[in-house]
Amino acid sequence: MVIMGKNQRHVVMVPWLAFGHMLPFLELSKALAATGINISFFCTPRNIEKLRPKIPPHLTSRIDLLGFPLPPVAGLPDNAEATADLEQDAVQHLKKAYDMLQEPLEKLVKSTSPDWIIYDFAAYWVPPIARKLSIPCSFFSIFNAGSTYIFSALSERSVRMGRPPTAEDLVDVDWFNFPSAVRYKLHEADRLCSGLGRNASGVSDEERMDFAIKGCQSLLVKTCMEFEGEYIAGLEYLCQKPVIPVGLLPGTVEEEQASRVSNPESVACFRWLDQREPRSVVYVAFGTEARLSKEEIQAIAAGLELSNLPFCWILRRPGHVSVSNATAGGGDDKEDDVDDPPPPGFRDRTAHRGFISMSWVPQVKVLSHRSIGACLYHAGMSSAMEALQFELPLVLLPMMFDQGLVSRLLVEKKVAIEVERDDKDGRFSGSEVAKALRLVMVEDEGKLILEKVREMKSSMLDNKELNDGYINRLCHVVMVPWLAFGHMIPFLELSNLLAAKGINVTFFCTPKNIEKLRPKIPPHHASRIHLLGIPLPPVAGLPENAEATADLEQDVVHYLKKAYDMLQEPLEKLVRSTSPDWIIYDFATYWVPPIARKMSIPCSFYSILSAGATSIFSSLSELSARTGQLTPEDTVHVDCFNFPSTVRYKLHEAVSLCSGVGQNASGVSDGERMGWAIRGCQSLLVRSCMEFEGEYIIALQELTRKPVIPIGLLPTAVEEQQASKAPNPEAAACFRWLDQRDPRSVVFVAFGTEARLSKEQIQAIAEGLEISNLPFFWILRRPGHVSASSTTGGGGDCKEDEVDDPLPPGFADRTAGRGFISMSWVPQVKVLAHGSIGACLYHAGMSSTMEALQFGLPLVLLPMVFDQGLVARLLVEKKVGVEVERDDRDGRFTGLDVAKALRLVMVEDEGKLILEKVKEMKSSILDNKELIDGYINRLLAFGHMIPFLELSNALAAKGIKVTFFCTPKNIEKLRPMIHPRLASHIHLLGFPLTPVAGLPENAEATLDVDQDGVQYLKKSYDMLQVPLEKLVRSTSPDWIIYDFATYWVPPIARKMGIPCAFYSVISAGATSIYSSLLERSVRTGKLTPEDVVHADCFNFPSTVRYKLHEAVSLCSGAGQNASGVSDGERMEWAICGCQSLLVRSCMEFEGEYIVALQELTRKPVIPIGLLPTAVEEQQAPKASNPESFACFRWLDQRDPRSVVFVAFGTEARLSKEQIQAIAEGLEISNLPFFWILRRPGHVSASSTAGGGGDCKEDEVDDLLPPGFRDRIAGRGFISMSWMPQVKVLAHGSIGACLYHSGLGSTKEALQFGLPLVLLPMLFDQGLLARLLVEKKVGIEVERDDRDGRFTGLDVAKAVRLVMVEDEGKLILEKVREMTSSILDNKELSDGYINRLVKHVRSREKEEEERPAAGTI
């Protein structure tokens, strides 16, 4: 039994009980086990015993073969556990018994909680088990990609049509959109179809295949891009699932060949082969599954005789012979069985050149024998790959299942030839077999085939790097750090954390650095982190063997950068060959983003600095790039924070920094590197957390306009670092000395690997230690003027005579009783963990300071280089350290300055306060594993689109597969809104928009453009008709649901006989009015404001109508536009073309309006419910992103239900006048408020991550009334960018909402029991506002009916009515009534979706209880 540690990955394998399936699953298990993954192989007892010998000894501890007995089933012989034990017509009973293993599997999964389940087509019942237990699952197709494509398409069509496929469905079909010979012949199609359809198990094979694919989150195929690239791409498009090739899984030949088995049959076989000439013998075998008829066996025998070639034939029973229980999986024959089928006298006539084996022989060992020259095979994929692995051309005679398809693929690849046979009945003669054999073994064409075989063997099957790459790429990140240990180690720490989450990491570095880093990888992560050492090219000025900044003086580092820049080509080759999922790079490797973009791989810049320091460096880099220079004055006075901060450079640090930032031998300054690294990334990772640096992280995001992802402070894995004390004599003496000191009495002194202290600085530190009168332990490296030596620890350890020079005369003697100076490397983490250490005198390197704080040690900081001054100021600001005073101009300090700081921390009362803060930070942040894991886990996790996605979620939850047709940028914004358990059912498909004059680049949504730019977006969107038609043609969905703008969908649907429904995202009342108005517009050719205001389409009293100012606005945009089609025409044709009309409403809320809409349109109207938000999924962690942190902190301080939440959605563009009137109203109301403020209508859209329109602070101040911010400072919070709205609404302090009347937003507010103050702005919002007022759940702000103006007083009056006055209590009652009776009524909501699902499935002829097969 495999015993798993808490950090070990675990996969459960569930193969079908056929050796052609179990063996590929076992090969994949071995490949995964070789990377350190533990496998539970779910099978049956007898099969387990046959598979066990195939596991190499070094993997047995990782692969647990679990044998679960099959339950007895009528029709299934005793002891039959594999298809090889049965005739074909009895396999259905084996499937019935296999299906009864669902319960044992569920118990296994529940008890072991694996990380992943990989299952076969027959185990279609695995996905529901996996979903129930929230475990990812993948379907592993043991077929090649081309065959899987055809099986998938046939299965989906068969399930959808409610009948098994016919031979006509299979033959002469152009499956692929490229030239391909992969197709069935008529006799194969007849044979395949005769075995399909319902059987004793109750589930057909085509249903199993279809459900297996639809239920998985990804699809694994036993192939590779080099062999089947075009087929893999086609399969991914067809299934709308990630398709992951796992390689060809060539067998581990040397293990199979190790020893010849001792059974007599094998001994005789190899004795015979040893007497044959090299490459002279044809090996003949037809696998464990195929049942050859007597006629087929005789034709093969005749062919072997006619060919006049030596042969070795593994002959199993003909199809009419009953089963025997044989060791190899069934069907080995007795001699009298064999003598019957071959032609009379065959054995005598071929005795001198033929060998017939009547039982199992070790096939791989036979293939590896030098005498074998080719194979006559059945075209089983595994057998074919084994033969090719031994450089053996193939003569193929396919018999069943996918073998015809495999045969055609191998012929297409020119590594095989297929025996000719009658296309209708599949008959073949001996002369056809002989002809094919001689072509391969004797004729010139055979030499060409052999060349292709050798080429495939060397480039694919023997290419271990290629095959390992496919296994490793199941999830893969490439790390590209700068060659300084202060950078490489944080990159390695992040790699360790990612590896702990099951991510494979390739660490791109240089050979010597790799050897120094290797010991820092815990053994349980070693299989996931590949340290890749690429040698640096020689560069003039760079010393030989120098690979890190620690090997060099500061003025030589630019040559290291020059050499490092020459590694772009090896990195590009690595990325091209491994196709990682992500690249994480450092500032120096500014050249990574172009490589990543070229190959469409996401990349992130990882700043190993604090967020505050990164902000300053970013600001300085931008300034340097803009002005062409950087002065110390610029550096000192840079101001990039909008809050009080001490994080800034001192003059002496600025002078030092500026002296090294200009052009250098590499041709690229550090300022340019930093600027390009930030600009090129898709996100920016910082080694920090919101709890430590929240305000700086927010500032960095505002400054760079990039998503900033804090990954935590990456505390050291202490238990691994401490495991054993280092054996070197220096370390032993160190710990012996520490053991004699009092607890928390010693100052630990160290200045890292990068800083080069001068002799004067060393002497001042020594004097300070002496004056302090405190015990100290000092790791002393060479002073700056001593040349580098290549040392293990990264440079700079000193010999004793070197140390005696820089120290003050007699220092060692005077401090002998209380000081210990180490002249070489010691294990720093173990020193910090020692109970005698009480504080650290440090250089303020981020990694070192975090380690010290992790052990609860206060800091005395003496920054030396780079960002250390900024880190020091941040730590002092956080009250966990004190900085040594020094001259601001030249940075000098004295021994007295050092002693003063040390005693303050170690002796004085102020030190106790610092220690308290240190302990607080240690417990709340550095020891908080949940917090740390949360950051790593988050690193790894619109008006019409959102309602469509909500409907998609609802359908997916009912088992309907949804393809969501959209554009790439929108897809990325929508993806996080899909719950993980539904991800396998919703495929977000992004088609790029065609460029159109007038449409800004990268604009893909209405919120990316101003109102007059929307017409160009529609024009571009209309050009997606062709891709949609191709999608519909290739996937044959059951239903298409479309929006008003895509009026062109119905003709496509009609052409292909697919039903379609128009989904109106607005209320039923608003849809009725639009339908009525637009029908009139199309009929009369015009639409006036008077028509709009007086539209009367209800036969009951209703306030749902437009006001004059809204009518004017609507009519101004209703005519022809750049797209050539007015909105009126779009809406009219959308309704006319549909077969049913879906509305986001329910009878309980809008019953009379739904009835009116049906009467008006004369179409079936299907209410789908209000689609309440899945609140618990939206709320999870509060302050999970930088922008929300300050918001929730402010809300937490407010009284319950006291705050008005103000937001106007993503579409409305408020004018400056409207913003000022709202501001005045909020001020007059005297109520607390939280306002999400976006740009005014006259400011152009920026393409931001959140969907556009977030404001800078100076823009906001310009829009608001003068002095507004100061006057409301105590009770108002204004957010200038995107916020998690559902989480805000869920906060207990929110009491009401001032909204624009968007249906999605108002529904969410009501779901949280919040009354509404409504200020409609555009489209249908006025109609919805009147409906909500009619339902008594909100009040509308009064405004001038003609021009729509409103005042601050109007706003204040409405807000106070809802929040303060008695009428507000009545509104609150109605809101609560609606929340409980409709929005929180899950049974009601499910009822609407269930009725919709029933409508979707009305075309299907399946039983009610069968799994859903619908696609939308």
PDB file of N, CA, C and O in Angstrom, residues 1063-1114:
ATOM      1  N   TYR A1063     -33.086  35.730 -26.184  1.00  0.00           N
ATOM      2  CA  TYR A1063     -33.063  35.965 -24.737  1.00  0.00           C
ATOM      3  C   TYR A1063     -32.994  37.460 -24.494  1.00  0.00           C
ATOM      4  O   TYR A1063     -31.998  38.103 -24.805  1.00  0.00           O
ATOM      5  N   SER A1064     -34.065  38.020 -23.953  1.00  0.00           N
ATOM      6  CA  SER A1064     -34.096  39.450 -23.632  1.00  0.00           C
ATOM      7  C   SER A1064     -33.598  39.639 -22.206  1.00  0.00           C
ATOM      8  O   SER A1064     -34.193  39.118 -21.263  1.00  0.00           O
ATOM      9  N   VAL A1065     -32.511  40.405 -22.054  1.00  0.00           N
ATOM     10  CA  VAL A1065     -31.920  40.583 -20.723  1.00  0.00           C
ATOM     11  C   VAL A1065     -32.642  41.675 -19.936  1.00  0.00           C
ATOM     12  O   VAL A1065     -32.294  41.937 -18.789  1.00  0.00           O
ATOM     13  N   ILE A1066     -33.628  42.331 -20.560  1.00  0.00           N
ATOM     14  CA  ILE A1066     -34.384  43.364 -19.847  1.00  0.00           C
ATOM     15  C   ILE A1066     -35.687  42.758 -19.321  1.00  0.00           C
ATOM     16  O   ILE A1066     -36.004  41.604 -19.610  1.00  0.00           O
ATOM     17  N   SER A1067     -36.445  43.518 -18.540  1.00  0.00           N
ATOM     18  CA  SER A1067     -37.676  42.998 -17.951  1.00  0.00           C
ATOM     19  C   SER A1067     -38.714  42.701 -19.037  1.00  0.00           C
ATOM     20  O   SER A1067     -38.599  43.177 -20.177  1.00  0.00           O
ATOM     21  N   ALA A1068     -39.744  41.922 -18.672  1.00  0.00           N
ATOM     22  CA  ALA A1068     -40.807  41.596 -19.636  1.00  0.00           C
ATOM     23  C   ALA A1068     -41.564  42.850 -20.045  1.00  0.00           C
ATOM     24  O   ALA A1068     -41.940  43.020 -21.219  1.00  0.00           O
ATOM     25  N   GLY A1069     -41.801  43.773 -19.082  1.00  0.00           N
ATOM     26  CA  GLY A1069     -42.497  45.020 -19.405  1.00  0.00           C
ATOM     27  C   GLY A1069     -41.711  45.848 -20.400  1.00  0.00           C
ATOM     28  O   GLY A1069     -42.260  46.352 -21.390  1.00  0.00           O
ATOM     29  N   ALA A1070     -40.401  45.993 -20.145  1.00  0.00           N
ATOM     30  CA  ALA A1070     -39.553  46.778 -21.057  1.00  0.00           C
ATOM     31  C   ALA A1070     -39.474  46.111 -22.422  1.00  0.00           C
ATOM     32  O   ALA A1070     -39.507  46.783 -23.466  1.00  0.00           O
ATOM     33  N   THR A1071     -39.386  44.764 -22.450  1.00  0.00           N
ATOM     34  CA  THR A1071     -39.332  44.047 -23.733  1.00  0.00           C
ATOM     35  C   THR A1071     -40.620  44.281 -24.521  1.00  0.00           C
ATOM     36  O   THR A1071     -40.590  44.456 -25.750  1.00  0.00           O
ATOM     37  N   SER A1072     -41.732  44.298 -23.831  1.00  0.00           N
ATOM     38  CA  SER A1072     -43.027  44.552 -24.500  1.00  0.00           C
ATOM     39  C   SER A1072     -43.021  45.919 -25.161  1.00  0.00           C
ATOM     40  O   SER A1072     -43.419  46.075 -26.327  1.00  0.00           O
ATOM     41  N   ILE A1073     -42.583  46.938 -24.421  1.00  0.00           N
ATOM     42  CA  ILE A1073     -42.581  48.296 -24.969  1.00  0.00           C
ATOM     43  C   ILE A1073     -41.615  48.399 -26.146  1.00  0.00           C
ATOM     44  O   ILE A1073     -41.934  48.965 -27.194  1.00  0.00           O
ATOM     45  N   TYR A1074     -40.400  47.836 -25.989  1.00  0.00           N
ATOM     46  CA  TYR A1074     -39.439  47.858 -27.096  1.00  0.00           C
ATOM     47  C   TYR A1074     -40.017  47.173 -28.320  1.00  0.00           C
ATOM     48  O   TYR A1074     -39.917  47.669 -29.449  1.00  0.00           O
ATOM     49  N   SER A1075     -40.606  45.993 -28.118  1.00  0.00           N
ATOM     50  CA  SER A1075     -41.153  45.242 -29.243  1.00  0.00           C
ATOM     51  C   SER A1075     -42.225  46.056 -29.959  1.00  0.00           C
ATOM     52  O   SER A1075     -42.242  46.149 -31.197  1.00  0.00           O
ATOM     53  N   SER A1076     -43.096  46.695 -29.185  1.00  0.00           N
ATOM     54  CA  SER A1076     -44.183  47.490 -29.754  1.00  0.00           C
ATOM     55  C   SER A1076     -43.641  48.691 -30.525  1.00  0.00           C
ATOM     56  O   SER A1076     -44.042  48.970 -31.655  1.00  0.00           O
ATOM     57  N   LEU A1077     -42.691  49.400 -29.909  1.00  0.00           N
ATOM     58  CA  LEU A1077     -42.127  50.598 -30.532  1.00  0.00           C
ATOM     59  C   LEU A1077     -41.346  50.261 -31.794  1.00  0.00           C
ATOM     60  O   LEU A1077     -41.445  50.958 -32.817  1.00  0.00           O
ATOM     61  N   LEU A1078     -40.565  49.187 -31.714  1.00  0.00           N
ATOM     62  CA  LEU A1078     -39.677  48.897 -32.836  1.00  0.00           C
ATOM     63  C   LEU A1078     -40.456  48.318 -34.012  1.00  0.00           C
ATOM     64  O   LEU A1078     -40.106  48.555 -35.164  1.00  0.00           O
ATOM     65  N   GLU A1079     -41.530  47.595 -33.713  1.00  0.00           N
ATOM     66  CA  GLU A1079     -42.395  47.128 -34.802  1.00  0.00           C
ATOM     67  C   GLU A1079     -42.984  48.333 -35.528  1.00  0.00           C
ATOM     68  O   GLU A1079     -43.037  48.382 -36.755  1.00  0.00           O
ATOM     69  N   ARG A1080     -43.380  49.343 -34.737  1.00  0.00           N
ATOM     70  CA  ARG A1080     -43.937  50.567 -35.321  1.00  0.00           C
ATOM     71  C   ARG A1080     -42.875  51.296 -36.158  1.00  0.00           C
ATOM     72  O   ARG A1080     -43.146  51.787 -37.256  1.00  0.00           O
ATOM     73  N   SER A1081     -41.646  51.339 -35.608  1.00  0.00           N
ATOM     74  CA  SER A1081     -40.544  52.018 -36.294  1.00  0.00           C
ATOM     75  C   SER A1081     -40.254  51.375 -37.643  1.00  0.00           C
ATOM     76  O   SER A1081     -40.077  52.050 -38.662  1.00  0.00           O
ATOM     77  N   VAL A1082     -40.200  50.036 -37.657  1.00  0.00           N
ATOM     78  CA  VAL A1082     -39.916  49.324 -38.905  1.00  0.00           C
ATOM     79  C   VAL A1082     -41.056  49.523 -39.896  1.00  0.00           C
ATOM     80  O   VAL A1082     -40.849  49.701 -41.102  1.00  0.00           O
ATOM     81  N   ARG A1083     -42.297  49.534 -39.382  1.00  0.00           N
ATOM     82  CA  ARG A1083     -43.478  49.666 -40.239  1.00  0.00           C
ATOM     83  C   ARG A1083     -43.605  51.062 -40.830  1.00  0.00           C
ATOM     84  O   ARG A1083     -43.932  51.228 -42.012  1.00  0.00           O
ATOM     85  N   THR A1084     -43.345  52.114 -40.009  1.00  0.00           N
ATOM     86  CA  THR A1084     -43.573  53.488 -40.466  1.00  0.00           C
ATOM     87  C   THR A1084     -42.305  54.164 -40.956  1.00  0.00           C
ATOM     88  O   THR A1084     -42.353  55.229 -41.564  1.00  0.00           O
ATOM     89  N   GLY A1085     -41.153  53.563 -40.640  1.00  0.00           N
ATOM     90  CA  GLY A1085     -39.886  54.151 -41.064  1.00  0.00           C
ATOM     91  C   GLY A1085     -39.416  55.275 -40.170  1.00  0.00           C
ATOM     92  O   GLY A1085     -38.441  55.954 -40.493  1.00  0.00           O
ATOM     93  N   LYS A1086     -40.095  55.519 -39.028  1.00  0.00           N
ATOM     94  CA  LYS A1086     -39.642  56.575 -38.118  1.00  0.00           C
ATOM     95  C   LYS A1086     -40.133  56.264 -36.713  1.00  0.00           C
ATOM     96  O   LYS A1086     -41.012  55.422 -36.518  1.00  0.00           O
ATOM     97  N   LEU A1087     -39.510  56.962 -35.749  1.00  0.00           N
ATOM     98  CA  LEU A1087     -39.927  56.831 -34.355  1.00  0.00           C
ATOM     99  C   LEU A1087     -39.731  58.180 -33.687  1.00  0.00           C
ATOM    100  O   LEU A1087     -38.619  58.713 -33.651  1.00  0.00           O
ATOM    101  N   THR A1088     -40.818  58.774 -33.188  1.00  0.00           N
ATOM    102  CA  THR A1088     -40.733  60.100 -32.562  1.00  0.00           C
ATOM    103  C   THR A1088     -40.842  59.971 -31.046  1.00  0.00           C
ATOM    104  O   THR A1088     -41.387  58.983 -30.529  1.00  0.00           O
ATOM    105  N   PRO A1089     -40.331  60.964 -30.307  1.00  0.00           N
ATOM    106  CA  PRO A1089     -40.480  60.939 -28.844  1.00  0.00           C
ATOM    107  C   PRO A1089     -41.941  60.816 -28.411  1.00  0.00           C
ATOM    108  O   PRO A1089     -42.247  60.171 -27.411  1.00  0.00           O
ATOM    109  N   GLU A1090     -42.854  61.447 -29.176  1.00  0.00           N
ATOM    110  CA  GLU A1090     -44.277  61.368 -28.821  1.00  0.00           C
ATOM    111  C   GLU A1090     -44.782  59.918 -28.922  1.00  0.00           C
ATOM    112  O   GLU A1090     -45.565  59.446 -28.086  1.00  0.00           O
ATOM    113  N   ASP A1091     -44.340  59.216 -29.996  1.00  0.00           N
ATOM    114  CA  ASP A1091     -44.709  57.801 -30.125  1.00  0.00           C
ATOM    115  C   ASP A1091     -44.253  57.019 -28.894  1.00  0.00           C
ATOM    116  O   ASP A1091     -44.972  56.167 -28.367  1.00  0.00           O
ATOM    117  N   VAL A1092     -43.037  57.317 -28.457  1.00  0.00           N
ATOM    118  CA  VAL A1092     -42.436  56.564 -27.347  1.00  0.00           C
ATOM    119  C   VAL A1092     -43.188  56.824 -26.047  1.00  0.00           C
ATOM    120  O   VAL A1092     -43.526  55.901 -25.298  1.00  0.00           O
ATOM    121  N   VAL A1093     -43.448  58.106 -25.774  1.00  0.00           N
ATOM    122  CA  VAL A1093     -44.095  58.469 -24.509  1.00  0.00           C
ATOM    123  C   VAL A1093     -45.495  57.874 -24.414  1.00  0.00           C
ATOM    124  O   VAL A1093     -45.935  57.430 -23.344  1.00  0.00           O
ATOM    125  N   HIS A1094     -46.219  57.873 -25.546  1.00  0.00           N
ATOM    126  CA  HIS A1094     -47.629  57.459 -25.520  1.00  0.00           C
ATOM    127  C   HIS A1094     -47.838  55.996 -25.919  1.00  0.00           C
ATOM    128  O   HIS A1094     -48.969  55.577 -26.151  1.00  0.00           O
ATOM    129  N   ALA A1095     -46.744  55.241 -26.030  1.00  0.00           N
ATOM    130  CA  ALA A1095     -46.903  53.823 -26.368  1.00  0.00           C
ATOM    131  C   ALA A1095     -47.758  53.145 -25.304  1.00  0.00           C
ATOM    132  O   ALA A1095     -47.512  53.284 -24.104  1.00  0.00           O
ATOM    133  N   ASP A1096     -48.768  52.414 -25.746  1.00  0.00           N
ATOM    134  CA  ASP A1096     -49.681  51.780 -24.780  1.00  0.00           C
ATOM    135  C   ASP A1096     -49.879  50.335 -25.235  1.00  0.00           C
ATOM    136  O   ASP A1096     -50.659  50.053 -26.143  1.00  0.00           O
ATOM    137  N   CYS A1097     -49.145  49.438 -24.628  1.00  0.00           N
ATOM    138  CA  CYS A1097     -49.231  48.048 -25.081  1.00  0.00           C
ATOM    139  C   CYS A1097     -49.736  47.117 -23.989  1.00  0.00           C
ATOM    140  O   CYS A1097     -49.621  45.895 -24.109  1.00  0.00           O
ATOM    141  N   PHE A1098     -50.274  47.677 -22.904  1.00  0.00           N
ATOM    142  CA  PHE A1098     -50.796  46.843 -21.815  1.00  0.00           C
ATOM    143  C   PHE A1098     -52.299  47.077 -21.662  1.00  0.00           C
ATOM    144  O   PHE A1098     -52.769  48.214 -21.751  1.00  0.00           O
ATOM    145  N   ASN A1099     -53.016  46.021 -21.415  1.00  0.00           N
ATOM    146  CA  ASN A1099     -54.461  46.142 -21.215  1.00  0.00           C
ATOM    147  C   ASN A1099     -54.813  46.140 -19.725  1.00  0.00           C
ATOM    148  O   ASN A1099     -55.859  45.640 -19.310  1.00  0.00           O
ATOM    149  N   PHE A1100     -53.877  46.678 -18.925  1.00  0.00           N
ATOM    150  CA  PHE A1100     -54.096  46.807 -17.480  1.00  0.00           C
ATOM    151  C   PHE A1100     -53.375  48.076 -17.027  1.00  0.00           C
ATOM    152  O   PHE A1100     -52.482  48.578 -17.734  1.00  0.00           O
ATOM    153  N   PRO A1101     -53.729  48.640 -15.872  1.00  0.00           N
ATOM    154  CA  PRO A1101     -53.064  49.868 -15.423  1.00  0.00           C
ATOM    155  C   PRO A1101     -51.568  49.618 -15.196  1.00  0.00           C
ATOM    156  O   PRO A1101     -51.176  48.638 -14.568  1.00  0.00           O
ATOM    157  N   SER A1102     -50.744  50.517 -15.738  1.00  0.00           N
ATOM    158  CA  SER A1102     -49.296  50.348 -15.613  1.00  0.00           C
ATOM    159  C   SER A1102     -48.596  51.701 -15.638  1.00  0.00           C
ATOM    160  O   SER A1102     -48.964  52.579 -16.422  1.00  0.00           O
ATOM    161  N   THR A1103     -47.594  51.856 -14.806  1.00  0.00           N
ATOM    162  CA  THR A1103     -46.766  53.078 -14.832  1.00  0.00           C
ATOM    163  C   THR A1103     -45.508  52.864 -15.668  1.00  0.00           C
ATOM    164  O   THR A1103     -44.648  53.754 -15.757  1.00  0.00           O
ATOM    165  N   VAL A1104     -45.353  51.677 -16.225  1.00  0.00           N
ATOM    166  CA  VAL A1104     -44.143  51.357 -16.984  1.00  0.00           C
ATOM    167  C   VAL A1104     -44.230  52.001 -18.363  1.00  0.00           C
ATOM    168  O   VAL A1104     -44.847  51.460 -19.288  1.00  0.00           O
ATOM    169  N   ARG A1105     -43.642  53.185 -18.471  1.00  0.00           N
ATOM    170  CA  ARG A1105     -43.594  53.913 -19.742  1.00  0.00           C
ATOM    171  C   ARG A1105     -42.430  54.899 -19.680  1.00  0.00           C
ATOM    172  O   ARG A1105     -41.912  55.188 -18.597  1.00  0.00           O
ATOM    173  N   TYR A1106     -42.046  55.402 -20.834  1.00  0.00           N
ATOM    174  CA  TYR A1106     -40.931  56.348 -20.897  1.00  0.00           C
ATOM    175  C   TYR A1106     -41.380  57.763 -20.530  1.00  0.00           C
ATOM    176  O   TYR A1106     -42.519  58.163 -20.808  1.00  0.00           O
ATOM    177  N   LYS A1107     -40.441  58.524 -19.935  1.00  0.00           N
ATOM    178  CA  LYS A1107     -40.640  59.962 -19.746  1.00  0.00           C
ATOM    179  C   LYS A1107     -40.097  60.667 -20.979  1.00  0.00           C
ATOM    180  O   LYS A1107     -39.325  60.086 -21.762  1.00  0.00           O
ATOM    181  N   LEU A1108     -40.488  61.947 -21.119  1.00  0.00           N
ATOM    182  CA  LEU A1108     -40.156  62.658 -22.354  1.00  0.00           C
ATOM    183  C   LEU A1108     -38.650  62.732 -22.598  1.00  0.00           C
ATOM    184  O   LEU A1108     -38.180  62.474 -23.710  1.00  0.00           O
ATOM    185  N   HIS A1109     -37.853  63.061 -21.553  1.00  0.00           N
ATOM    186  CA  HIS A1109     -36.402  63.205 -21.766  1.00  0.00           C
ATOM    187  C   HIS A1109     -35.781  61.853 -22.144  1.00  0.00           C
ATOM    188  O   HIS A1109     -34.819  61.787 -22.929  1.00  0.00           O
ATOM    189  N   GLU A1110     -36.334  60.774 -21.624  1.00  0.00           N
ATOM    190  CA  GLU A1110     -35.814  59.450 -21.983  1.00  0.00           C
ATOM    191  C   GLU A1110     -36.185  59.120 -23.429  1.00  0.00           C
ATOM    192  O   GLU A1110     -35.386  58.535 -24.165  1.00  0.00           O
ATOM    193  N   ALA A1111     -37.402  59.509 -23.822  1.00  0.00           N
ATOM    194  CA  ALA A1111     -37.861  59.242 -25.185  1.00  0.00           C
ATOM    195  C   ALA A1111     -37.004  59.972 -26.208  1.00  0.00           C
ATOM    196  O   ALA A1111     -36.652  59.428 -27.261  1.00  0.00           O
ATOM    197  N   VAL A1112     -36.654  61.222 -25.893  1.00  0.00           N
ATOM    198  CA  VAL A1112     -35.805  62.018 -26.794  1.00  0.00           C
ATOM    199  C   VAL A1112     -34.460  61.321 -26.970  1.00  0.00           C
ATOM    200  O   VAL A1112     -33.934  61.176 -28.082  1.00  0.00           O
ATOM    201  N   SER A1113     -33.880  60.888 -25.846  1.00  0.00           N
ATOM    202  CA  SER A1113     -32.579  60.220 -25.887  1.00  0.00           C
ATOM    203  C   SER A1113     -32.663  58.921 -26.678  1.00  0.00           C
ATOM    204  O   SER A1113     -31.794  58.617 -27.498  1.00  0.00           O
ATOM    205  N   LEU A1114     -33.729  58.143 -26.459  1.00  0.00           N
ATOM    206  CA  LEU A1114     -33.887  56.869 -27.155  1.00  0.00           C
ATOM    207  C   LEU A1114     -33.996  57.080 -28.665  1.00  0.00           C
ATOM    208  O   LEU A1114     -33.343  56.401 -29.456  1.00  0.00           O
TER     209      LEU A1114
END
